[in-house]
Structures are given as C-alpha cells and as structure tokens.
PDB file of C-alpha atoms and ligand atoms in Angstrom:
ATOM      1  CA  MET A   1       0.129   0.223  -0.218  1.00  0.00           C
ATOM      2  CA  LEU A   2       3.012   2.520   0.820  1.00  0.00           C
ATOM      3  CA  ALA A   3       4.883   1.277  -2.020  1.00  0.00           C
ATOM      4  CA  PHE A   4       1.654   2.276  -4.412  1.00  0.00           C
ATOM      5  CA  ALA A   5       1.307   5.716  -2.383  1.00  0.00           C
ATOM      6  CA  VAL A   6       5.209   6.494  -3.438  1.00  0.00           C
ATOM      7  CA  LEU A   7       4.591   5.002  -6.974  1.00  0.00           C
ATOM      8  CA  ALA A   8       1.500   7.178  -7.158  1.00  0.00           C
ATOM      9  CA  LEU A   9       3.294  10.254  -6.104  1.00  0.00           C
ATOM     10  CA  LEU A  10       6.398   9.948  -8.208  1.00  0.00           C
ATOM     11  CA  CYS A  11       3.743   9.764 -11.254  1.00  0.00           C
ATOM     12  CA  ALA A  12       2.308  12.859 -10.275  1.00  0.00           C
ATOM     13  CA  SER A  13       5.313  14.792  -9.845  1.00  0.00           C
ATOM     14  CA  ALA A  14       6.892  13.454 -12.737  1.00  0.00           C
ATOM     15  CA  SER A  15       3.804  14.321 -14.940  1.00  0.00           C
ATOM     16  CA  ALA A  16       3.763  17.600 -13.231  1.00  0.00           C
ATOM     17  CA  ASN A  17       7.292  18.111 -14.272  1.00  0.00           C
ATOM     18  CA  ALA A  18       6.636  17.274 -17.533  1.00  0.00           C
ATOM     19  CA  ILE A  19       3.825  19.702 -18.121  1.00  0.00           C
ATOM     20  CA  GLN A  20       6.000  22.308 -16.498  1.00  0.00           C
ATOM     21  CA  ALA A  21       8.778  21.364 -18.925  1.00  0.00           C
ATOM     22  CA  ARG A  22       6.505  21.949 -22.087  1.00  0.00           C
ATOM     23  CA  SER A  23       5.409  25.497 -21.112  1.00  0.00           C
ATOM     24  CA  SER A  24       8.501  27.750 -21.581  1.00  0.00           C
ATOM     25  CA  SER A  25      10.639  28.116 -24.453  1.00  0.00           C
ATOM     26  CA  TYR A  26      13.270  30.507 -25.605  1.00  0.00           C
ATOM     27  CA  SER A  27      14.392  32.503 -28.938  1.00  0.00           C
ATOM     28  CA  GLY A  28      17.642  34.072 -29.699  1.00  0.00           C
ATOM     29  CA  GLU A  29      19.980  35.665 -28.814  1.00  0.00           C
ATOM     30  CA  TYR A  30      19.340  38.304 -31.945  1.00  0.00           C
ATOM     31  CA  GLY A  31      22.162  40.682 -32.565  1.00  0.00           C
ATOM     32  CA  GLY A  32      26.006  40.966 -31.734  1.00  0.00           C
ATOM     33  CA  GLY A  33      28.462  40.118 -29.134  1.00  0.00           C
ATOM     34  CA  GLY A  34      29.200  42.995 -27.570  1.00  0.00           C
ATOM     35  CA  GLY A  35      27.484  45.167 -24.493  1.00  0.00           C
ATOM     36  CA  LYS A  36      26.665  43.715 -20.956  1.00  0.00           C
ATOM     37  CA  ARG A  37      24.379  41.168 -20.100  1.00  0.00           C
ATOM     38  CA  PHE A  38      20.734  42.048 -18.694  1.00  0.00           C
ATOM     39  CA  SER A  39      18.127  40.162 -18.094  1.00  0.00           C
ATOM     40  CA  HIS A  40      13.875  40.785 -16.836  1.00  0.00           C
ATOM     41  CA  SER A  41      13.958  36.792 -15.483  1.00  0.00           C
ATOM     42  CA  GLY A  42      13.094  38.498 -12.195  1.00  0.00           C
ATOM     43  CA  ASN A  43      10.716  41.079 -13.351  1.00  0.00           C
ATOM     44  CA  GLN A  44       8.389  38.157 -14.710  1.00  0.00           C
ATOM     45  CA  LEU A  45       6.863  37.855 -11.257  1.00  0.00           C
ATOM     46  CA  ASP A  46       5.237  41.568 -10.872  1.00  0.00           C
ATOM     47  CA  GLY A  47       2.965  40.140 -13.759  1.00  0.00           C
ATOM     48  CA  PRO A  48       2.269  40.111 -17.610  1.00  0.00           C
ATOM     49  CA  ILE A  49       4.026  42.268 -19.852  1.00  0.00           C
ATOM     50  CA  THR A  50       1.463  45.227 -19.991  1.00  0.00           C
ATOM     51  CA  ALA A  51       3.487  48.240 -21.772  1.00  0.00           C
ATOM     52  CA  LEU A  52       6.577  48.645 -23.763  1.00  0.00           C
ATOM     53  CA  ARG A  53       9.001  51.347 -24.298  1.00  0.00           C
ATOM     54  CA  VAL A  54      11.783  51.444 -27.004  1.00  0.00           C
ATOM     55  CA  ARG A  55      14.344  53.853 -27.636  1.00  0.00           C
ATOM     56  CA  VAL A  56      15.111  54.419 -31.555  1.00  0.00           C
ATOM     57  CA  ASN A  57      17.544  56.268 -33.693  1.00  0.00           C
ATOM     58  CA  ARG A  58      18.116  56.664 -37.247  1.00  0.00           C
ATOM     59  CA  TYR A  59      19.910  53.196 -37.114  1.00  0.00           C
ATOM     60  CA  PHE A  60      19.357  51.156 -34.198  1.00  0.00           C
ATOM     61  CA  ILE A  61      17.235  50.070 -31.181  1.00  0.00           C
ATOM     62  CA  VAL A  62      18.796  52.394 -28.469  1.00  0.00           C
ATOM     63  CA  GLY A  63      17.021  51.331 -25.484  1.00  0.00           C
ATOM     64  CA  LEU A  64      14.367  48.902 -23.980  1.00  0.00           C
ATOM     65  CA  GLN A  65      11.986  49.640 -20.897  1.00  0.00           C
ATOM     66  CA  VAL A  66       9.313  46.776 -20.290  1.00  0.00           C
ATOM     67  CA  ARG A  67       6.456  46.988 -17.776  1.00  0.00           C
ATOM     68  CA  TYR A  68       5.713  43.996 -15.889  1.00  0.00           C
ATOM     69  CA  GLY A  69       2.212  44.473 -13.971  1.00  0.00           C
ATOM     70  CA  THR A  70       2.350  47.778 -12.928  1.00  0.00           C
ATOM     71  CA  VAL A  71       6.234  47.664 -12.331  1.00  0.00           C
ATOM     72  CA  TRP A  72       8.428  49.479 -14.802  1.00  0.00           C
ATOM     73  CA  SER A  73      11.536  47.410 -15.397  1.00  0.00           C
ATOM     74  CA  ASP A  74      14.693  49.275 -15.262  1.00  0.00           C
ATOM     75  CA  TYR A  75      15.766  50.895 -18.382  1.00  0.00           C
ATOM     76  CA  VAL A  76      18.675  49.165 -20.703  1.00  0.00           C
ATOM     77  CA  GLY A  77      20.462  50.925 -23.294  1.00  0.00           C
ATOM     78  CA  GLY A  78      21.776  54.473 -24.500  1.00  0.00           C
ATOM     79  CA  ARG A  79      20.542  57.678 -24.013  1.00  0.00           C
ATOM     80  CA  LEU A  80      20.263  59.408 -27.513  1.00  0.00           C
ATOM     81  CA  GLY A  81      17.013  58.885 -29.822  1.00  0.00           C
ATOM     82  CA  ASP A  82      13.209  59.019 -29.835  1.00  0.00           C
ATOM     83  CA  LEU A  83      11.420  57.101 -26.719  1.00  0.00           C
ATOM     84  CA  GLU A  84       8.251  55.703 -28.058  1.00  0.00           C
ATOM     85  CA  GLU A  85       5.897  54.071 -25.601  1.00  0.00           C
ATOM     86  CA  ILE A  86       3.163  51.496 -26.026  1.00  0.00           C
ATOM     87  CA  PHE A  87       0.590  50.071 -23.891  1.00  0.00           C
ATOM     88  CA  LEU A  88      -1.185  46.800 -24.638  1.00  0.00           C
ATOM     89  CA  HIS A  89      -4.452  46.354 -23.784  1.00  0.00           C
ATOM     90  CA  PRO A  90      -5.853  44.247 -20.897  1.00  0.00           C
ATOM     91  CA  GLY A  91      -5.512  40.710 -21.219  1.00  0.00           C
ATOM     92  CA  GLU A  92      -3.230  41.170 -24.300  1.00  0.00           C
ATOM     93  CA  SER A  93      -0.144  39.372 -25.055  1.00  0.00           C
ATOM     94  CA  VAL A  94       2.896  39.138 -27.776  1.00  0.00           C
ATOM     95  CA  ILE A  95       2.916  36.269 -29.309  1.00  0.00           C
ATOM     96  CA  GLN A  96       5.625  37.113 -31.890  1.00  0.00           C
ATOM     97  CA  VAL A  97       8.531  39.063 -32.114  1.00  0.00           C
ATOM     98  CA  SER A  98      10.464  40.018 -35.484  1.00  0.00           C
ATOM     99  CA  GLY A  99      13.027  41.957 -36.355  1.00  0.00           C
ATOM    100  CA  LYS A 100      16.537  42.755 -37.919  1.00  0.00           C
ATOM    101  CA  TYR A 101      20.003  42.963 -36.591  1.00  0.00           C
ATOM    102  CA  LYS A 102      23.631  43.489 -37.548  1.00  0.00           C
ATOM    103  CA  SER A 103      26.017  44.020 -35.130  1.00  0.00           C
ATOM    104  CA  TYR A 104      23.700  45.403 -33.086  1.00  0.00           C
ATOM    105  CA  LEU A 105      19.608  45.589 -33.139  1.00  0.00           C
ATOM    106  CA  LYS A 106      18.028  47.561 -35.657  1.00  0.00           C
ATOM    107  CA  GLN A 107      14.101  46.323 -35.511  1.00  0.00           C
ATOM    108  CA  LEU A 108      11.897  45.162 -33.555  1.00  0.00           C
ATOM    109  CA  ILE A 109       8.220  44.060 -34.273  1.00  0.00           C
ATOM    110  CA  PHE A 110       5.842  42.822 -31.551  1.00  0.00           C
ATOM    111  CA  VAL A 111       2.629  41.085 -32.634  1.00  0.00           C
ATOM    112  CA  THR A 112      -0.562  40.613 -30.531  1.00  0.00           C
ATOM    113  CA  ASP A 113      -3.173  37.757 -29.775  1.00  0.00           C
ATOM    114  CA  LYS A 114      -5.646  40.942 -30.626  1.00  0.00           C
ATOM    115  CA  GLY A 115      -3.759  41.519 -34.143  1.00  0.00           C
ATOM    116  CA  ARG A 116      -1.731  44.262 -33.374  1.00  0.00           C
ATOM    117  CA  TYR A 117       1.617  44.814 -35.412  1.00  0.00           C
ATOM    118  CA  LEU A 118       3.824  47.272 -33.231  1.00  0.00           C
ATOM    119  CA  PRO A 119       6.801  47.992 -35.404  1.00  0.00           C
ATOM    120  CA  PHE A 120      10.005  50.030 -34.019  1.00  0.00           C
ATOM    121  CA  GLY A 121      13.096  50.866 -36.017  1.00  0.00           C
ATOM    122  CA  LYS A 122      14.881  50.271 -39.554  1.00  0.00           C
ATOM    123  CA  ASP A 123      13.881  47.767 -41.956  1.00  0.00           C
ATOM    124  CA  THR A 124      17.865  46.684 -42.840  1.00  0.00           C
ATOM    125  CA  GLY A 125      19.743  43.670 -41.731  1.00  0.00           C
ATOM    126  CA  THR A 126      19.309  40.074 -40.959  1.00  0.00           C
ATOM    127  CA  SER A 127      15.698  39.135 -40.249  1.00  0.00           C
ATOM    128  CA  PHE A 128      14.507  36.937 -37.142  1.00  0.00           C
ATOM    129  CA  ASN A 129      10.706  35.459 -36.444  1.00  0.00           C
ATOM    130  CA  ALA A 130      10.497  34.480 -33.027  1.00  0.00           C
ATOM    131  CA  VAL A 131       7.641  32.848 -31.635  1.00  0.00           C
ATOM    132  CA  PRO A 132       6.703  30.507 -28.806  1.00  0.00           C
ATOM    133  CA  LEU A 133       7.396  26.709 -28.983  1.00  0.00           C
ATOM    134  CA  HIS A 134       4.438  25.714 -27.267  1.00  0.00           C
ATOM    135  CA  PRO A 135       0.737  26.725 -28.141  1.00  0.00           C
ATOM    136  CA  ASN A 136      -1.210  29.189 -25.743  1.00  0.00           C
ATOM    137  CA  THR A 137       2.166  30.728 -24.308  1.00  0.00           C
ATOM    138  CA  VAL A 138       2.997  34.248 -24.444  1.00  0.00           C
ATOM    139  CA  LEU A 139       6.218  36.571 -24.325  1.00  0.00           C
ATOM    140  CA  ARG A 140       6.807  36.872 -20.452  1.00  0.00           C
ATOM    141  CA  PHE A 141       9.962  38.422 -20.336  1.00  0.00           C
ATOM    142  CA  ILE A 142      13.171  39.788 -22.422  1.00  0.00           C
ATOM    143  CA  SER A 143      16.873  39.384 -21.999  1.00  0.00           C
ATOM    144  CA  GLY A 144      19.801  40.202 -24.091  1.00  0.00           C
ATOM    145  CA  ARG A 145      23.464  42.730 -24.366  1.00  0.00           C
ATOM    146  CA  SER A 146      23.367  46.447 -24.079  1.00  0.00           C
ATOM    147  CA  GLY A 147      25.958  49.285 -24.119  1.00  0.00           C
ATOM    148  CA  SER A 148      25.182  52.606 -26.142  1.00  0.00           C
ATOM    149  CA  VAL A 149      22.554  50.542 -27.666  1.00  0.00           C
ATOM    150  CA  ILE A 150      20.862  47.185 -27.802  1.00  0.00           C
ATOM    151  CA  ASP A 151      23.265  45.125 -28.878  1.00  0.00           C
ATOM    152  CA  ALA A 152      21.334  41.707 -28.784  1.00  0.00           C
ATOM    153  CA  ILE A 153      17.752  40.559 -27.333  1.00  0.00           C
ATOM    154  CA  GLY A 154      16.246  36.961 -26.553  1.00  0.00           C
ATOM    155  CA  LEU A 155      12.799  36.346 -25.943  1.00  0.00           C
ATOM    156  CA  HIS A 156      11.956  33.943 -23.307  1.00  0.00           C
ATOM    157  CA  TRP A 157       8.098  32.384 -23.591  1.00  0.00           C
ATOM    158  CA  GLY A 158       5.518  30.927 -20.931  1.00  0.00           C
ATOM    159  CA  VAL A 159       2.104  30.539 -19.920  1.00  0.00           C
ATOM    160  CA  TYR A 160       0.321  33.986 -19.333  1.00  0.00           C
ATOM    161  CA  PRO A 161       0.486  34.344 -15.243  1.00  0.00           C
ATOM    162  CA  SER A 162      -2.725  33.523 -13.442  1.00  0.00           C
ATOM    163  CA  HIS A 163      -1.773  36.129 -10.629  1.00  0.00           C
ATOM    164  CA  CYS A 164       0.829  38.532  -9.851  1.00  0.00           C
ATOM    165  CA  ASN A 165       2.608  40.327  -7.177  1.00  0.00           C
ATOM    166  CA  SER A 166       1.568  43.869  -8.132  1.00  0.00           C
ATOM    167  CA  CYS A 167      -1.413  43.911 -10.196  1.00  0.00           C
TER     168      CYS A 167
HETATM  169  C1  MMA B 201      29.456  50.484 -25.788  1.00  0.00           C
HETATM  170  C2  MMA B 201      30.086  48.953 -24.983  1.00  0.00           C
HETATM  171  C3  MMA B 201      30.203  48.215 -25.841  1.00  0.00           C
HETATM  172  C4  MMA B 201      28.850  47.660 -26.774  1.00  0.00           C
HETATM  173  C5  MMA B 201      28.191  49.122 -27.241  1.00  0.00           C
HETATM  174  C6  MMA B 201      27.064  49.290 -28.140  1.00  0.00           C
HETATM  175  C7  MMA B 201      30.355  52.265 -27.207  1.00  0.00           C
HETATM  176  O1  MMA B 201      30.246  51.112 -26.624  1.00  0.00           O
HETATM  177  O2  MMA B 201      29.123  48.736 -24.253  1.00  0.00           O
HETATM  178  O3  MMA B 201      30.317  46.702 -25.903  1.00  0.00           O
HETATM  179  O4  MMA B 201      28.800  47.009 -27.954  1.00  0.00           O
HETATM  180  O5  MMA B 201      28.041  50.382 -26.390  1.00  0.00           O
HETATM  181  O6  MMA B 201      25.730  49.223 -27.136  1.00  0.00           O
END
C-alpha cells in the first residue's frame, strides 16, 4: 500500500514536471556580441507584460524598458534617440517578435494576440522571427546585451500568469 502511494506520488510529480517543462521556450539571442548582459527574469514575477518603451535612433534600437504588471523594469541601453511607448490592452499578450540586426539590434516588431502589429526601428539587416514553441504561451520576459545601444535580444515564452505580485 505504501509502495503504491509512493509510486503514485512519483508519477504525479513526474507528470507535473513534464507539464512545466512543456510550457517555456526561448528564442535568440539575436544581434552582436558586444555590450553587457541584462535579464528581466525576476521582473516576470511582477505580472504579465503590459507596456513597452523602445528608444530608437536613425540606425538602431537604442534602449528598452518593459512594464510587468504595474511595475516598469530598469531601462537598458543608451540615451540618444526618441523614446516610444505603447501600452497593451488589458489581457493582451505578445505572441511573436520579429526584427532585424547586424552587430546591433536595428528593428523590433511586436505582434499581439489581438492582431496588433507594433513596429520600431529600421528595416535593414538580418531578419529574425521569434515565436513560442508551445501553444497558448506568450512573451513573459526579455534578456539580451546592451551598451550605448541594444546589442542583442532574447525572448522568453511561457504561460500567461494567473496571478502576480502587483496587479
Ligand atoms: C558601448 C559598449 C559596447 C557595446 C556598445 C553598443 C560604445 O560601446 O558597451 O560593448 O557593444 O556600447 O551597445
């Protein structure tokens, strides 16, 4: 009886692990090797991505800031260029990120599950199209490399959070 209970527990935790493992995926890194690493992995605990700020100049994606729940991440990148801001609608998620890069990131296009297409930057360089591996998963946080511009970006996909610290 005890052996059966232990076996049942083991199976339950193994299948929970399998479910967990099948919900996250990663796309990237897109860009060059310069700059200093950043990651918003801790920020995802503040909630779903609710807004984006992207600084652009004539050639590059210069800087990034992402709002998780009601909390803005630290700004990463440089100071020169125009800061653009877009808020997502309540419950809206990013389900694809496309863009262009050479040594630095040059373009970012966010596509949402409400059919919106939000482009930033210049249409030159090597293309990438990043999408989640698993159905019903969304952009949860970003990572990458930055200095005076955004050198590179990585996209981390997972389930839309059912609760968060500050929503
Ligand atoms: C800085 C430095 C580099 C980085 C560039 C572009 C000007 O140099 O951080 O490592 O590649 O900025 O972001």
